[in-house]
Structures are given as C-alpha cells and as structure tokens.
mmCIF file of C-alpha atoms and ligand atoms in Angstrom:
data_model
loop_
_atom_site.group_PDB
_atom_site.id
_atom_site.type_symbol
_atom_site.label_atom_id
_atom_site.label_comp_id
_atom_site.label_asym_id
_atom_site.label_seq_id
_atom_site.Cartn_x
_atom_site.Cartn_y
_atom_site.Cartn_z
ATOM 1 C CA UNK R 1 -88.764 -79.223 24.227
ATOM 2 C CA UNK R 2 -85.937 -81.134 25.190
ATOM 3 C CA UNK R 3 -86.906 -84.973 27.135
ATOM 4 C CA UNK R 4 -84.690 -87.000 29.326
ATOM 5 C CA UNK R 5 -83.280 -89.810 27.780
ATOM 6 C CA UNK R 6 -81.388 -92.518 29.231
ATOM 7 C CA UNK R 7 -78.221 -91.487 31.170
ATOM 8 C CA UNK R 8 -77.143 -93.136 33.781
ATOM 9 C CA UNK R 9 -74.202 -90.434 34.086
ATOM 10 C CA UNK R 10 -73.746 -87.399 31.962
ATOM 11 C CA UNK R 11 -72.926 -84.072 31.917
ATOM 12 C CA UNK R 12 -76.359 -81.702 32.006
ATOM 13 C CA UNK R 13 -76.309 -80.450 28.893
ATOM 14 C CA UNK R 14 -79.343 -78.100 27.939
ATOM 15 C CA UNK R 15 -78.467 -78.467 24.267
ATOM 16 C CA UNK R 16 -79.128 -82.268 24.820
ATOM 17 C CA UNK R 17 -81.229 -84.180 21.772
ATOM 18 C CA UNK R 18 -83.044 -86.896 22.741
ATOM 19 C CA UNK R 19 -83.469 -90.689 21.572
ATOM 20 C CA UNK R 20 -87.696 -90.885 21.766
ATOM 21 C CA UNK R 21 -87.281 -94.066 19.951
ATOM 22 C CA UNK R 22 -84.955 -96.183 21.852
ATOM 23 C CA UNK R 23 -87.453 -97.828 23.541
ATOM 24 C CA UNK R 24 -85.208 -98.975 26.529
ATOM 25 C CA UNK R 25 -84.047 -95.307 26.913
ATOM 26 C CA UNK R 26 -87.908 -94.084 26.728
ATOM 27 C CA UNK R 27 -89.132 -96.776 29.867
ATOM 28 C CA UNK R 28 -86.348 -95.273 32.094
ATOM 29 C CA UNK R 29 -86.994 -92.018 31.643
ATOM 30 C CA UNK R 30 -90.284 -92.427 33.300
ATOM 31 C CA UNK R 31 -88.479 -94.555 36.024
ATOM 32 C CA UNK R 32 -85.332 -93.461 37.005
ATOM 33 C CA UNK R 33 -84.832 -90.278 39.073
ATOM 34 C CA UNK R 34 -83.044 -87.838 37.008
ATOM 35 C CA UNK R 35 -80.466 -86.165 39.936
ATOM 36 C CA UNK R 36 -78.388 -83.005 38.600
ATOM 37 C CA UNK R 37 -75.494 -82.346 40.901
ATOM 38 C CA UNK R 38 -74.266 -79.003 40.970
ATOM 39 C CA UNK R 39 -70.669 -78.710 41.261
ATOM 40 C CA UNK R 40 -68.578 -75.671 42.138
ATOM 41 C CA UNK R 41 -65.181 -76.572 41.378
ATOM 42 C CA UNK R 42 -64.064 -73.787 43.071
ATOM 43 C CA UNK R 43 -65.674 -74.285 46.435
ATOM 44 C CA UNK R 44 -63.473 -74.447 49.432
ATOM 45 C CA UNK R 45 -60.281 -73.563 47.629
ATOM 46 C CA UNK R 46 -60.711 -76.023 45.027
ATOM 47 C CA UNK R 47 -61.233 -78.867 47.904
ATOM 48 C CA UNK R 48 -64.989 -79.454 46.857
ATOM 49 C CA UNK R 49 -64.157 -80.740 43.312
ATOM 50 C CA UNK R 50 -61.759 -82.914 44.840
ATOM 51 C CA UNK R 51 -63.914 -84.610 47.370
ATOM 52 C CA UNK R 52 -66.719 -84.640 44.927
ATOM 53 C CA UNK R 53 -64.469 -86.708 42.689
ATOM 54 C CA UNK R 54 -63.730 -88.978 45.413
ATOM 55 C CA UNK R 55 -67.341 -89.478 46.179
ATOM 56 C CA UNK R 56 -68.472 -89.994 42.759
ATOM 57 C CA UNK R 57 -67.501 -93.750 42.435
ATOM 58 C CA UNK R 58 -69.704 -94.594 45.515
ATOM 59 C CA UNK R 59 -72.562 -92.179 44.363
ATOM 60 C CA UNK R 60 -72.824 -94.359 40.835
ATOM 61 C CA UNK R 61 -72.531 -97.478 42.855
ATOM 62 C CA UNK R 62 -75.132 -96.081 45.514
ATOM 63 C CA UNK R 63 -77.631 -94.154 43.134
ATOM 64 C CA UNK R 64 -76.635 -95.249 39.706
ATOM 65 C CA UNK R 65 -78.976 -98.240 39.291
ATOM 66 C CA UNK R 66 -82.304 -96.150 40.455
ATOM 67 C CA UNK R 67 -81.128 -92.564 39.092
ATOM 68 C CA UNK R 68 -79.836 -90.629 36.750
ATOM 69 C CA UNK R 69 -76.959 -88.904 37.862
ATOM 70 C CA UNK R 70 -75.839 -85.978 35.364
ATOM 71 C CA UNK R 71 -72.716 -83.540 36.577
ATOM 72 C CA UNK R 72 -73.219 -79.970 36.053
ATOM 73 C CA UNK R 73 -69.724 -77.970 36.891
ATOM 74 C CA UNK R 74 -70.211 -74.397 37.097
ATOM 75 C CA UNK R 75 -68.133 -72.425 34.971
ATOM 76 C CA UNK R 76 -68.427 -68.868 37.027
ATOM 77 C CA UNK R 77 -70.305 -67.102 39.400
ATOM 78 C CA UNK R 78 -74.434 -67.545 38.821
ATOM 79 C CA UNK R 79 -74.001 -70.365 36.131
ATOM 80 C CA UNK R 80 -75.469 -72.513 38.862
ATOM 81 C CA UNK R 81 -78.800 -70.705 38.607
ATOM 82 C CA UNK R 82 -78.963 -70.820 35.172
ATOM 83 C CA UNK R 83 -78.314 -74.485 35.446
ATOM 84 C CA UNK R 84 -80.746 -75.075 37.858
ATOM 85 C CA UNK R 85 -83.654 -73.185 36.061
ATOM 86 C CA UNK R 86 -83.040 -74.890 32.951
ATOM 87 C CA UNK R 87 -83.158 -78.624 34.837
ATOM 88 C CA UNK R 88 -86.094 -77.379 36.949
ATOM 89 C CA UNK R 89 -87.574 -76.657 32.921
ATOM 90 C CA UNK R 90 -86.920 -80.067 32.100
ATOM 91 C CA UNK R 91 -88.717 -81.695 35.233
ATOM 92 C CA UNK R 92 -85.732 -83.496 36.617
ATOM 93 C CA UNK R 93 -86.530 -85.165 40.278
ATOM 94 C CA UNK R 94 -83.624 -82.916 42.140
ATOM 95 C CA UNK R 95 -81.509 -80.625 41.640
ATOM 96 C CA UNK R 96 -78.396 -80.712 44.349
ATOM 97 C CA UNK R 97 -75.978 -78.044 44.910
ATOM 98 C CA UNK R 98 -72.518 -79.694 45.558
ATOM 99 C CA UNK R 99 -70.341 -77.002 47.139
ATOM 100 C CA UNK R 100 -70.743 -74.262 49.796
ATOM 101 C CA UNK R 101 -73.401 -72.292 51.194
ATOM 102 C CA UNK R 102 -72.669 -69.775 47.988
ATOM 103 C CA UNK R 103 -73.371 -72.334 45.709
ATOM 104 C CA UNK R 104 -76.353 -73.236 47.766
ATOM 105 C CA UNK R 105 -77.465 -69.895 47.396
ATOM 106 C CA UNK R 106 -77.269 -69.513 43.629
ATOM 107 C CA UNK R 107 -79.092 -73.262 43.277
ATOM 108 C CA UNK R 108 -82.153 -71.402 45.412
ATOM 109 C CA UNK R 109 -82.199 -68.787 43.225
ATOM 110 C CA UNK R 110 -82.392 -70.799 39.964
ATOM 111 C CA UNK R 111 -85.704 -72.005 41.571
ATOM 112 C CA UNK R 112 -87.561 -68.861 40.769
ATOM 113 C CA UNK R 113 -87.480 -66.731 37.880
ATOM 114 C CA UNK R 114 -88.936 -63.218 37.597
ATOM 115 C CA UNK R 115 -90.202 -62.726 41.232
ATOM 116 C CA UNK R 116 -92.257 -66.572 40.668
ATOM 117 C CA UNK R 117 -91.154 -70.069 41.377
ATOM 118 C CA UNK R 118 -89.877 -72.210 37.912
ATOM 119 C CA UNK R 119 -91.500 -74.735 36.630
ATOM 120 C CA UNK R 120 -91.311 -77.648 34.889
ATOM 121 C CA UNK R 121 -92.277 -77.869 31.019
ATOM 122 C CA UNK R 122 -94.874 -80.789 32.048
ATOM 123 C CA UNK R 123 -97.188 -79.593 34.692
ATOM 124 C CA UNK R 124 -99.529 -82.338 34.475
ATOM 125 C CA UNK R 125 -98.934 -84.275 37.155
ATOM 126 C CA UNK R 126 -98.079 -82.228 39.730
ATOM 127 C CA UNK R 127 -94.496 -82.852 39.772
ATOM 128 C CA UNK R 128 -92.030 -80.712 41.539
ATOM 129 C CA UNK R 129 -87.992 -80.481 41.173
ATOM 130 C CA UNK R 130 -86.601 -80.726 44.762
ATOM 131 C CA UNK R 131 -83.487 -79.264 46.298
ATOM 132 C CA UNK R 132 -80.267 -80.949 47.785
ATOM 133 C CA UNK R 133 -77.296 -80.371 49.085
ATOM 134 C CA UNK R 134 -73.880 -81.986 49.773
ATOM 135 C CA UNK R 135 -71.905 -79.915 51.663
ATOM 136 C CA UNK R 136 -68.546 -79.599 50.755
ATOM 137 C CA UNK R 137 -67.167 -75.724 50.950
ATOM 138 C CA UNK R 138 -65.495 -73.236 53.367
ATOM 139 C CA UNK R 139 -68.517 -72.549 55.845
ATOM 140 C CA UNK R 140 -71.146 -75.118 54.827
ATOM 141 C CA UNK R 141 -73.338 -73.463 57.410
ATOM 142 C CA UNK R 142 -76.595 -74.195 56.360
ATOM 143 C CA UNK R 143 -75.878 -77.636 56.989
ATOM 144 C CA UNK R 144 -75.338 -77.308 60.594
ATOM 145 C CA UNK R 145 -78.905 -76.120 61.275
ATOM 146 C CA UNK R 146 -80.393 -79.366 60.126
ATOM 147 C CA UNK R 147 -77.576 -81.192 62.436
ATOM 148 C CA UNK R 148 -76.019 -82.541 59.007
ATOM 149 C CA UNK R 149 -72.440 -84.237 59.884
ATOM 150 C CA UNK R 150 -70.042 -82.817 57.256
ATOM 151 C CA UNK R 151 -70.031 -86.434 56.189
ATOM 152 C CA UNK R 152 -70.733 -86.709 51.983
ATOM 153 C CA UNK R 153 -71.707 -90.400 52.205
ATOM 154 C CA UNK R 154 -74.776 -88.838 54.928
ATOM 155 C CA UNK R 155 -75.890 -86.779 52.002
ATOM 156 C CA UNK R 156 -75.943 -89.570 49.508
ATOM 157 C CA UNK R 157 -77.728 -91.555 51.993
ATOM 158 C CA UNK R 158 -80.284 -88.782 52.308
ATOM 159 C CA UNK R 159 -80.304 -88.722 48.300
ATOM 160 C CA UNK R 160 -80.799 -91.915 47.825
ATOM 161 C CA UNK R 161 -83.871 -91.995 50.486
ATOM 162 C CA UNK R 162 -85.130 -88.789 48.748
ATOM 163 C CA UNK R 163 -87.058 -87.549 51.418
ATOM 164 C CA UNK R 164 -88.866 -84.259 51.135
ATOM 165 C CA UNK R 165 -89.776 -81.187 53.595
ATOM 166 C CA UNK R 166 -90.345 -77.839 52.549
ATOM 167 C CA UNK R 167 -88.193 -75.639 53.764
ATOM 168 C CA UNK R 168 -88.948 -71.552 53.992
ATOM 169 C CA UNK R 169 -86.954 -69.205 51.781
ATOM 170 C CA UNK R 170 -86.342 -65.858 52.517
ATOM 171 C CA UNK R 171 -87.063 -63.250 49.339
ATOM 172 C CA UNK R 172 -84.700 -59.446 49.670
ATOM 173 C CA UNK R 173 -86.484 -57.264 47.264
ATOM 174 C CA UNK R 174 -84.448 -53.240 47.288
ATOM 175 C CA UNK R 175 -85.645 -50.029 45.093
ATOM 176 C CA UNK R 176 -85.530 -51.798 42.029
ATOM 177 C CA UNK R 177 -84.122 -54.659 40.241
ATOM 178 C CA UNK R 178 -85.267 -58.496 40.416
ATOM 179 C CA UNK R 179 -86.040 -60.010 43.884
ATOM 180 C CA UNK R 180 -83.050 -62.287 45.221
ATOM 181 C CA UNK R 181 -83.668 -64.918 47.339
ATOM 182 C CA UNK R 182 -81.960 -66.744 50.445
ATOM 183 C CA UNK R 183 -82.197 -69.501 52.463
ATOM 184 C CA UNK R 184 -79.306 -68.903 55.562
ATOM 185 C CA UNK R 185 -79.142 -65.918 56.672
ATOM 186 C CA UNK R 186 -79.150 -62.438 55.145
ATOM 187 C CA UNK R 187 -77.413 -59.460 57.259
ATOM 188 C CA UNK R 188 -76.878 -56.176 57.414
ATOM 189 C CA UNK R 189 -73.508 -53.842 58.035
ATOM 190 C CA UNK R 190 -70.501 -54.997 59.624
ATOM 191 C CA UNK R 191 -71.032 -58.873 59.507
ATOM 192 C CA UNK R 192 -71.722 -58.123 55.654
ATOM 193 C CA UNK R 193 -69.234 -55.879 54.886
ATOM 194 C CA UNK R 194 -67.162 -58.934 57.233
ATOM 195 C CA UNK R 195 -68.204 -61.589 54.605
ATOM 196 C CA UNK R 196 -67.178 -59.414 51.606
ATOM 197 C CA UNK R 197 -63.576 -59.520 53.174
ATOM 198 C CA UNK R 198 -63.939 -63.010 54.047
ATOM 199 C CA UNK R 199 -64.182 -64.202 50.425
ATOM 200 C CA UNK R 200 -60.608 -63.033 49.616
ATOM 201 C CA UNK R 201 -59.311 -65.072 52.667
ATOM 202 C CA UNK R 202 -61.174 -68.823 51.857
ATOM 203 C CA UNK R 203 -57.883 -70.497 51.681
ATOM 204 C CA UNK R 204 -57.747 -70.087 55.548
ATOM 205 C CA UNK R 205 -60.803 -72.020 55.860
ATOM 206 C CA UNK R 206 -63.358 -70.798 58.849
ATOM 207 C CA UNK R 207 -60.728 -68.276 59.822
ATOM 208 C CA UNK R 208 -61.382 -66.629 56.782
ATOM 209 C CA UNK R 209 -65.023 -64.657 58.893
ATOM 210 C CA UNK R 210 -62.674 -63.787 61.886
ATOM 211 C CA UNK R 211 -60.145 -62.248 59.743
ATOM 212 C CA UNK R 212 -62.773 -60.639 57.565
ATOM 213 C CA UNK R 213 -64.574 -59.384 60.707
ATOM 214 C CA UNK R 214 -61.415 -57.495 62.103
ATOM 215 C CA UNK R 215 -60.762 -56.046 58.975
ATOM 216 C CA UNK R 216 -64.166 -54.978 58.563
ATOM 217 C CA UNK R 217 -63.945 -53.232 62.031
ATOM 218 C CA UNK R 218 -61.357 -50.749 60.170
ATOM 219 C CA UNK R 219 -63.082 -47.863 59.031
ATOM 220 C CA UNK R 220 -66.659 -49.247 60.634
ATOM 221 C CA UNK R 221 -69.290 -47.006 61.874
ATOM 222 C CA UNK R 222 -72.147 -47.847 63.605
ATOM 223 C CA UNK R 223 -75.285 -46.689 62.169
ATOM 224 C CA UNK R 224 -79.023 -45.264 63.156
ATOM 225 C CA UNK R 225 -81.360 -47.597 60.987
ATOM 226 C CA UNK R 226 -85.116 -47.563 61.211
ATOM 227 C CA UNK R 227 -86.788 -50.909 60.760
ATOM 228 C CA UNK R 228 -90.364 -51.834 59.709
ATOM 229 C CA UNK R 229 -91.610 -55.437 60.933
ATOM 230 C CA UNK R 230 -94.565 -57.172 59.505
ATOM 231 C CA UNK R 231 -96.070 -53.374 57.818
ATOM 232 C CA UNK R 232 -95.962 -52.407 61.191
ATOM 233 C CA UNK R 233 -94.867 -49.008 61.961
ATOM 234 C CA UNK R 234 -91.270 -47.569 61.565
ATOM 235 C CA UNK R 235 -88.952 -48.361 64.676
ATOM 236 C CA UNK R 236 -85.817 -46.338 64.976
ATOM 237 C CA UNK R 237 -82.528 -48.579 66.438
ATOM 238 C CA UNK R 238 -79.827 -46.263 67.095
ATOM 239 C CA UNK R 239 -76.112 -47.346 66.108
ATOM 240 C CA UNK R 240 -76.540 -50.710 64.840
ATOM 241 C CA UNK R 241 -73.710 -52.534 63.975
ATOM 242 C CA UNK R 242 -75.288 -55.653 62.708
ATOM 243 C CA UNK R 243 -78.833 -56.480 61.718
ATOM 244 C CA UNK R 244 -78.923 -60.347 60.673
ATOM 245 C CA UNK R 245 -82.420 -62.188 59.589
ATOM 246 C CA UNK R 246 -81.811 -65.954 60.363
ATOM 247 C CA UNK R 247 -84.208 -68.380 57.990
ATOM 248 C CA UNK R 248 -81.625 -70.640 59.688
ATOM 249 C CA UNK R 249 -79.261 -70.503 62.837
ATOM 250 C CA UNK R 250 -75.566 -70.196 61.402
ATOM 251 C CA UNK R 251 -73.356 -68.270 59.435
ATOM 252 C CA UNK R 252 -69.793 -67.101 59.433
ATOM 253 C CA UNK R 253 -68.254 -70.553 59.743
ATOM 254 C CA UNK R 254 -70.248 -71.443 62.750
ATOM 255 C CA UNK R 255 -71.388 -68.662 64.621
ATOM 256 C CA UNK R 256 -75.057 -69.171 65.890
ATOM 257 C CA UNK R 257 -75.739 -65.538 65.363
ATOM 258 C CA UNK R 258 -80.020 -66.636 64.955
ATOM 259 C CA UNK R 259 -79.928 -69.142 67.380
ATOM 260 C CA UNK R 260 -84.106 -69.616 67.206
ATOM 261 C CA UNK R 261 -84.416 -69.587 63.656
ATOM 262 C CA UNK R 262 -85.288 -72.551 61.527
ATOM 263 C CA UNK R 263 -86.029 -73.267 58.205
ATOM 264 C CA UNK R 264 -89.599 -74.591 59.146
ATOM 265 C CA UNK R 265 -90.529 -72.176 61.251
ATOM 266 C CA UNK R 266 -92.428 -69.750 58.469
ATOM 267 C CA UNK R 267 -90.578 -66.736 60.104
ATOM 268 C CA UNK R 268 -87.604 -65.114 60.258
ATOM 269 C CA UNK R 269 -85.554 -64.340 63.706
ATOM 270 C CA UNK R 270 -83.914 -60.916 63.115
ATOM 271 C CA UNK R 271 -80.792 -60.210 65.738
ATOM 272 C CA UNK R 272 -79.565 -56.617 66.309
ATOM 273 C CA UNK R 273 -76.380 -56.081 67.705
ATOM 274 C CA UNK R 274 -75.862 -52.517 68.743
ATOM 275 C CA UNK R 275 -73.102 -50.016 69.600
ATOM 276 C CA UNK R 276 -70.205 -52.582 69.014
ATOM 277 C CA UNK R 277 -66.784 -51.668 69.217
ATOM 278 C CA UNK R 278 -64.428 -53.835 68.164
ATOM 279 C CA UNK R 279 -62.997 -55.107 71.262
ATOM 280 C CA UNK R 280 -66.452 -56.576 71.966
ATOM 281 C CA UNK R 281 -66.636 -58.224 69.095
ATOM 282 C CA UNK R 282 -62.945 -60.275 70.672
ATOM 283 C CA UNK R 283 -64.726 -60.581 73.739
ATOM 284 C CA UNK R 284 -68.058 -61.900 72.796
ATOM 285 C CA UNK R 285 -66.366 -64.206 70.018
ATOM 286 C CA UNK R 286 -66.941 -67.220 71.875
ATOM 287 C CA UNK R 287 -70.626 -66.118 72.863
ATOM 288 C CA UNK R 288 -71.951 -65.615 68.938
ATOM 289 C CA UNK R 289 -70.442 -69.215 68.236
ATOM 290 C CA UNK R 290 -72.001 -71.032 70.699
ATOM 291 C CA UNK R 291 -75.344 -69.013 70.607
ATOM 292 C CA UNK R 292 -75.423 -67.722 73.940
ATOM 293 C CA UNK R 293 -75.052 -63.622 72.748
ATOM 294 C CA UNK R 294 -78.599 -62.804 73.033
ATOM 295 C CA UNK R 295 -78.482 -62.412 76.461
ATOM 296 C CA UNK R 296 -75.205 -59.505 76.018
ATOM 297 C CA UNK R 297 -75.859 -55.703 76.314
ATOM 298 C CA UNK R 298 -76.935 -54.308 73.198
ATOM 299 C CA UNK R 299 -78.154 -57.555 71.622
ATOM 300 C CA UNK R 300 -82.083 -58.378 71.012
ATOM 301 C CA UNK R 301 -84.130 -60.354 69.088
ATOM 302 C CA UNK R 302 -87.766 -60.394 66.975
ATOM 303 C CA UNK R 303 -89.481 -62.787 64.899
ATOM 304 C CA UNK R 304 -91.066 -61.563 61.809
ATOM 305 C CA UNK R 305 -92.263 -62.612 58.816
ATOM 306 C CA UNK R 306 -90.996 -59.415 57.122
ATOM 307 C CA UNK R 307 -88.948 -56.827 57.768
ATOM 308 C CA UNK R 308 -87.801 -53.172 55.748
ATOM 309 C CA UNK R 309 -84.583 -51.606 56.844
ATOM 310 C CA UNK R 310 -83.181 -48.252 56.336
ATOM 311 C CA UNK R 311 -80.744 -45.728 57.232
ATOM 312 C CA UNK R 312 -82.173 -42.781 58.972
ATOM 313 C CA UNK R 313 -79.535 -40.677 57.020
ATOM 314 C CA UNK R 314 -78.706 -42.194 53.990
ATOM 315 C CA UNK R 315 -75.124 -42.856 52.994
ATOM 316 C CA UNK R 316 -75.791 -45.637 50.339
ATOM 317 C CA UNK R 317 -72.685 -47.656 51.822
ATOM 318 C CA UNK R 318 -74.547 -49.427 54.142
ATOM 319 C CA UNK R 319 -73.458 -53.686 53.016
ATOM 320 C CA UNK R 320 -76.243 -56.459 52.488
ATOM 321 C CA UNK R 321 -75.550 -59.972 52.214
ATOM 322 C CA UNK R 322 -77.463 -63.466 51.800
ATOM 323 C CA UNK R 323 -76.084 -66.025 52.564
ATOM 324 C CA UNK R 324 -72.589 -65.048 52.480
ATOM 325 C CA UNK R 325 -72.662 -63.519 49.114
ATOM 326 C CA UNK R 326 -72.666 -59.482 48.590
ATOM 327 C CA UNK R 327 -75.421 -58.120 47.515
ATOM 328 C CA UNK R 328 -75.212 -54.186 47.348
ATOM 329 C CA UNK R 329 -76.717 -51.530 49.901
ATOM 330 C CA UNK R 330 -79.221 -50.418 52.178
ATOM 331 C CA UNK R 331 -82.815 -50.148 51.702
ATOM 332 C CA UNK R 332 -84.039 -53.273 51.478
ATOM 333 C CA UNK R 333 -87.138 -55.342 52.519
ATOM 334 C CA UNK R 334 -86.466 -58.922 53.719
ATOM 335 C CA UNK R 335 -90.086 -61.169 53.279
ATOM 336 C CA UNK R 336 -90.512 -64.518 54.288
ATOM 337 C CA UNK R 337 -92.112 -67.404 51.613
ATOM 338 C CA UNK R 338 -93.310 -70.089 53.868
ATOM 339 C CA UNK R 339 -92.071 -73.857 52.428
ATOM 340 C CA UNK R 340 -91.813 -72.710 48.661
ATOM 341 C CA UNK R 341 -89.052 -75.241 47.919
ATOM 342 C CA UNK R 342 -88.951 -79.050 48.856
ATOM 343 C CA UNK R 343 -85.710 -80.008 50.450
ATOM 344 C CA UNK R 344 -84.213 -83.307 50.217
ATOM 345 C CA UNK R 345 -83.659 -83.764 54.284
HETATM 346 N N1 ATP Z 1 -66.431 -72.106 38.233
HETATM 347 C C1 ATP Z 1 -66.349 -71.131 39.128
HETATM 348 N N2 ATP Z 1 -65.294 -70.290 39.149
HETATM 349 C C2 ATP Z 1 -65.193 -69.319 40.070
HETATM 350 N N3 ATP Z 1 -66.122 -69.078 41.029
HETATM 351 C C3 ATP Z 1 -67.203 -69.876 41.039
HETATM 352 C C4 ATP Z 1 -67.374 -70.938 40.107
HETATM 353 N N4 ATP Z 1 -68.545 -71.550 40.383
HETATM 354 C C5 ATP Z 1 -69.086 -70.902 41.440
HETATM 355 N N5 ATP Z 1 -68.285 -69.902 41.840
HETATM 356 C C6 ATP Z 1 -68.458 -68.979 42.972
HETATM 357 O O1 ATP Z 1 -67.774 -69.523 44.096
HETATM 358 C C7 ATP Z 1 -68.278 -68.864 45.263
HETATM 359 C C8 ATP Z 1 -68.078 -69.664 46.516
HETATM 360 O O2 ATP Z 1 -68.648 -70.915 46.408
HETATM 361 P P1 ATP Z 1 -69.117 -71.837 47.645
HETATM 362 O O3 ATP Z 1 -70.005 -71.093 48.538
HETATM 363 O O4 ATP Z 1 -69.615 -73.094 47.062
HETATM 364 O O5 ATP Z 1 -67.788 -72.185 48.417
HETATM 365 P P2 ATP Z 1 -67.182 -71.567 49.744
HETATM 366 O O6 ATP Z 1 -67.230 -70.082 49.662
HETATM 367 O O7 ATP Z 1 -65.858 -72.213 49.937
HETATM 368 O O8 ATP Z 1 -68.146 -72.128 50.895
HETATM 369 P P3 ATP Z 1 -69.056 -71.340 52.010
HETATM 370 O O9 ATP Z 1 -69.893 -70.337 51.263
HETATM 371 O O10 ATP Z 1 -69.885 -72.435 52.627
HETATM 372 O O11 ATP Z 1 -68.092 -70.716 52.963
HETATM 373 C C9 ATP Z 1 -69.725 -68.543 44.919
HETATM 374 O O12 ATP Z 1 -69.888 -67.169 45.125
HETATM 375 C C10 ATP Z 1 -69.876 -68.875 43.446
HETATM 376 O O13 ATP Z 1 -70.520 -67.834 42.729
#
C-alpha cells in the first residue's frame, strides 16, 4: 500500500515510495491535507493550463503551509478518472478537477468503480475524499449553478476553507456495459448530437454550442420516445427534439435549459422540448439562456428521481450525453444517487 509522505508540492504519482521513517515527513502526513489538482491541459483551448500556471504561485502561498498540493496533468481523455480513483485509494482529503465541465465529469466518475463508490485503503475512521473544482474551461457550466464567479482565487478561497455539502449525482446505466455517472446535465437528441459538434469548435469559446446546435439541426429529425418516470408506467412523447435531465441548471455555455434543478435537491428536473424546427431554436435562443423557455409551446417539465427513455421505433442513432461529453445511443435509464459525493462548496 502506498502512504503519503511529505510533499508540500509534487506531481501524484501512484508509483510513489514512501519515507515511513522520516519522522518529520510521518507527523505531516497525518496533518496536512493532501489536495490533488486535476489538470486538463487541454481545457479551453489550452487556456486552462495557462491560468492554472498563473494561479499556482498564489495556491502554494495560500494552501502550501496547511496542504499538500500534488499536480496531476492528464495525459488523454479518462486519465482523470483513473487518477482520481487511485488518490481516492490512497485517502487523500480532495481531489479537484482543474479544467472544464468534461474534466469535471471524468473526476466524478473516478469516484466510483464498478457500479459502487471508491474507497479509501484505510476505512477506519470514516474518512472520505471530497470533490473540487476550479473552473477554468470552455463552458464551466456547472459552476454557474452554485453562483461561482469564474474567479480562480474564489475557488482557492473555497479550498482553503474546505467546506463540504453533498451534492447528488446522476448514474446513466444503457443495455449493458458499466454505469456512467454525471453531475450537470445529461440530454438526449439534438442538444447531444449539438455538443458532439460543439467539441470540434472549442476554440470559439461559448459560440462553440450555437454553432454546434445549427449544425446539428442539418439532417435532424424529431423523434417519438416513450419515457418511464420513477417505474411508473410508459408515457409516449411524440417528436421530441430534446429530452435534458438537469442534476443542475446549465449547460451549453449558459443556457438554463433545467432552470429548477439543483444539485441538492435529490431529484432530477427532466425538460422536453418538442416538435422543434430550427428556426425556433433562433427564436427561442434568448429564452433557453435566460431560463424563461418553459413557459414556450412544446416545452414541459417533471421532476423525477429516475427516468428510462426509448425510441418507440428504434433507429439506434438516437445521441446521449452527460455533461457535455458523448456517450453513445438511446435506451438508457437516468437514476438519481442522492448526496453520494461531498463537494468542496
Ligand atoms: N491531456 C489531454 N489531451 C487531450 N484531451 C484531454 C486531455 N485531458 C483531458 N482531455 C479531454 O478534454 C476534454 C475537454 O475538457 P474540459 O471539459 O476540461 O474543457 P472544455 O471542453 O474546454 O470545457 P467545458 O466542458 O466546460 O466546455 C475532455 O473530454 C477530456 O477527456
């Protein structure tokens, strides 16, 4: 088993061998927060590994004399969950995600392994790994749900007070294959097959969703789905364009598609938006941003606490995503876990 030693500021390195016997080392393990900061480099074009180095000098003078602060860059797509599994292993005080709502996303998912929450090597005293976040990529909309200023100093402050609430997290579970879980918002047709475009046009920054959105109007069909809330019974909605389940309010650079979801509230609010064309989508732009589209033609709104969704003729083309990253096709099941991660608010 692998123990902290002392580092004041390192890289996390699984393969790490520990000093047991320096004896300085040994007393601040036990008393020094050990912080791992994830860091996509490649967040927001490359702009998140530049602020991050800017904010590192004030983070050591900040944090550095009550934590350990270790770096962890990711190296591709998912390393960050395999980071963050292996530091949850180790029973380090917080892992934070240092990027966008995709990195985000892959940190949540490091905090469970096969369909159950990771823990740490050392159960004994109850300890849990928390999450955090400094948001620094293209979106960052998870951040605006908690009323977060995109203000990196904020987020140290909020490290360094180390605060905890749990927070809900949203499990997707399909026909087979591991369970994937979210913490934003997971959606359904256009708006998904809109934030697969989207990630080939980052370098325009929020633009990126509208651009992806248009595009994803080309070719687009709405769809008949049939939806099951709570094991209730099967509901038929008849040419959906988007189904989104909000564990939080934004997504798509700012759009307040769930505007009554929250990450506390132990259930989900699903919005479907039906019979769409794309003309309404220019028209009702302004209305999805600021939150006021529920009240539109064609738009409504449930709460559950879980929810299946299927085509009523399958096609198999039918785009998921959670928040913001693609995850295949329809079926799926979307369940809520009520405050199974601590968040550093
Ligand atoms: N080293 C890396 N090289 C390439 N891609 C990476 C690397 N590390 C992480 N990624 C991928 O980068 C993607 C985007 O990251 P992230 O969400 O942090 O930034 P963003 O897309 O700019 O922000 P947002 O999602 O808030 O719009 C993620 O899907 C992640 O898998």
């Amino acid at each position: 088993m692998l123990v902290r030693q002392q580092r004041s500021e390192q890289s996390w390195a699984p393969a790490l061998t520990v000093d047991r016997t320096n004896p300085v080392g040994a007393a601040a393990a036990f008393c020094r927060r050990d912080l791992v900061f994830v860091v996509n480099p490649r967040g927001a074009n490359g702009s998140t590994v530049k602020e991050w180095k800017k904010l590192l000098p004030y983070l050591r003078s900040r944090l550095g004399t009550e934590c350990n602060i270790c770096e962890s860059m990711t190296s591709g797509p998912c390393h960050a969950i395999d980071i963050t599994r292996e530091a949850i292993r180790e029973g380090v005080d917080a892992v934070i995600a240092v990027g966008g709502d995709g990195t985000l996303h892959e940190v949540v998912n490091g905090f469970f392994w096969g369909g159950k929450p990771v823990s740490s090597h050392d159960l004994k005293d109850g300890h849990t790994t928390a999450l955090g976040l400094i948001p620094l990529g293209t979106g960052s909309d998870f951040a605006r749900t908690l009323g977060w200023k995109n203000d990196p100093h904020d987020a140290v402050e909020r490290i360094a007070k180390g605060l905890r609430s749990p927070v809900d997290i949203g499990v997707i579970s399909g026909q087979s294959g591991e369970p994937h879980y979210f913490i934003n918002v997971a959606d359904v047709h256009l708006s998904a097959k809109a934030g697969y475009y989207a990630s080939r046009y980052k370098k325009f920054g929020n633009l990126c969703y509208v651009i992806g959105a248009l595009q994803a109007f080309s070719g687009h069909h709405n769809q008949d789905f049939k939806i099951k809330i709570d094991d209730g019974d099967w509901e038929a909605y008849s040419q959906v364009t988007a189904l989104c389940v909000g564990n939080a309010k934004f997504f798509g650079g700012g759009m307040k598609i769930t505007p009554n979801a929250h990450p506390s509230s132990r259930d989900f609010e699903v919005v479907i938006l039906q019979d769409f064309k794309w003309y309404d989508f220019i028209l009702k732009l302004h209305k999805l941003y600021n939150g006021t589209h529920l009240s539109v033609t064609n738009v409504s709104s449930r709460r559950a606490r879980s929810i299946e969704v299927e085509e009523i003729t399958s096609s198999g083309r039918i785009y998921v995503q959670s928040d913001g990253e693609h995850l295949g096709f329809l079926p799926r099941k979307f369940t809520i876990l009520p405050g199974a991660v601590e968040m550093i608010c």
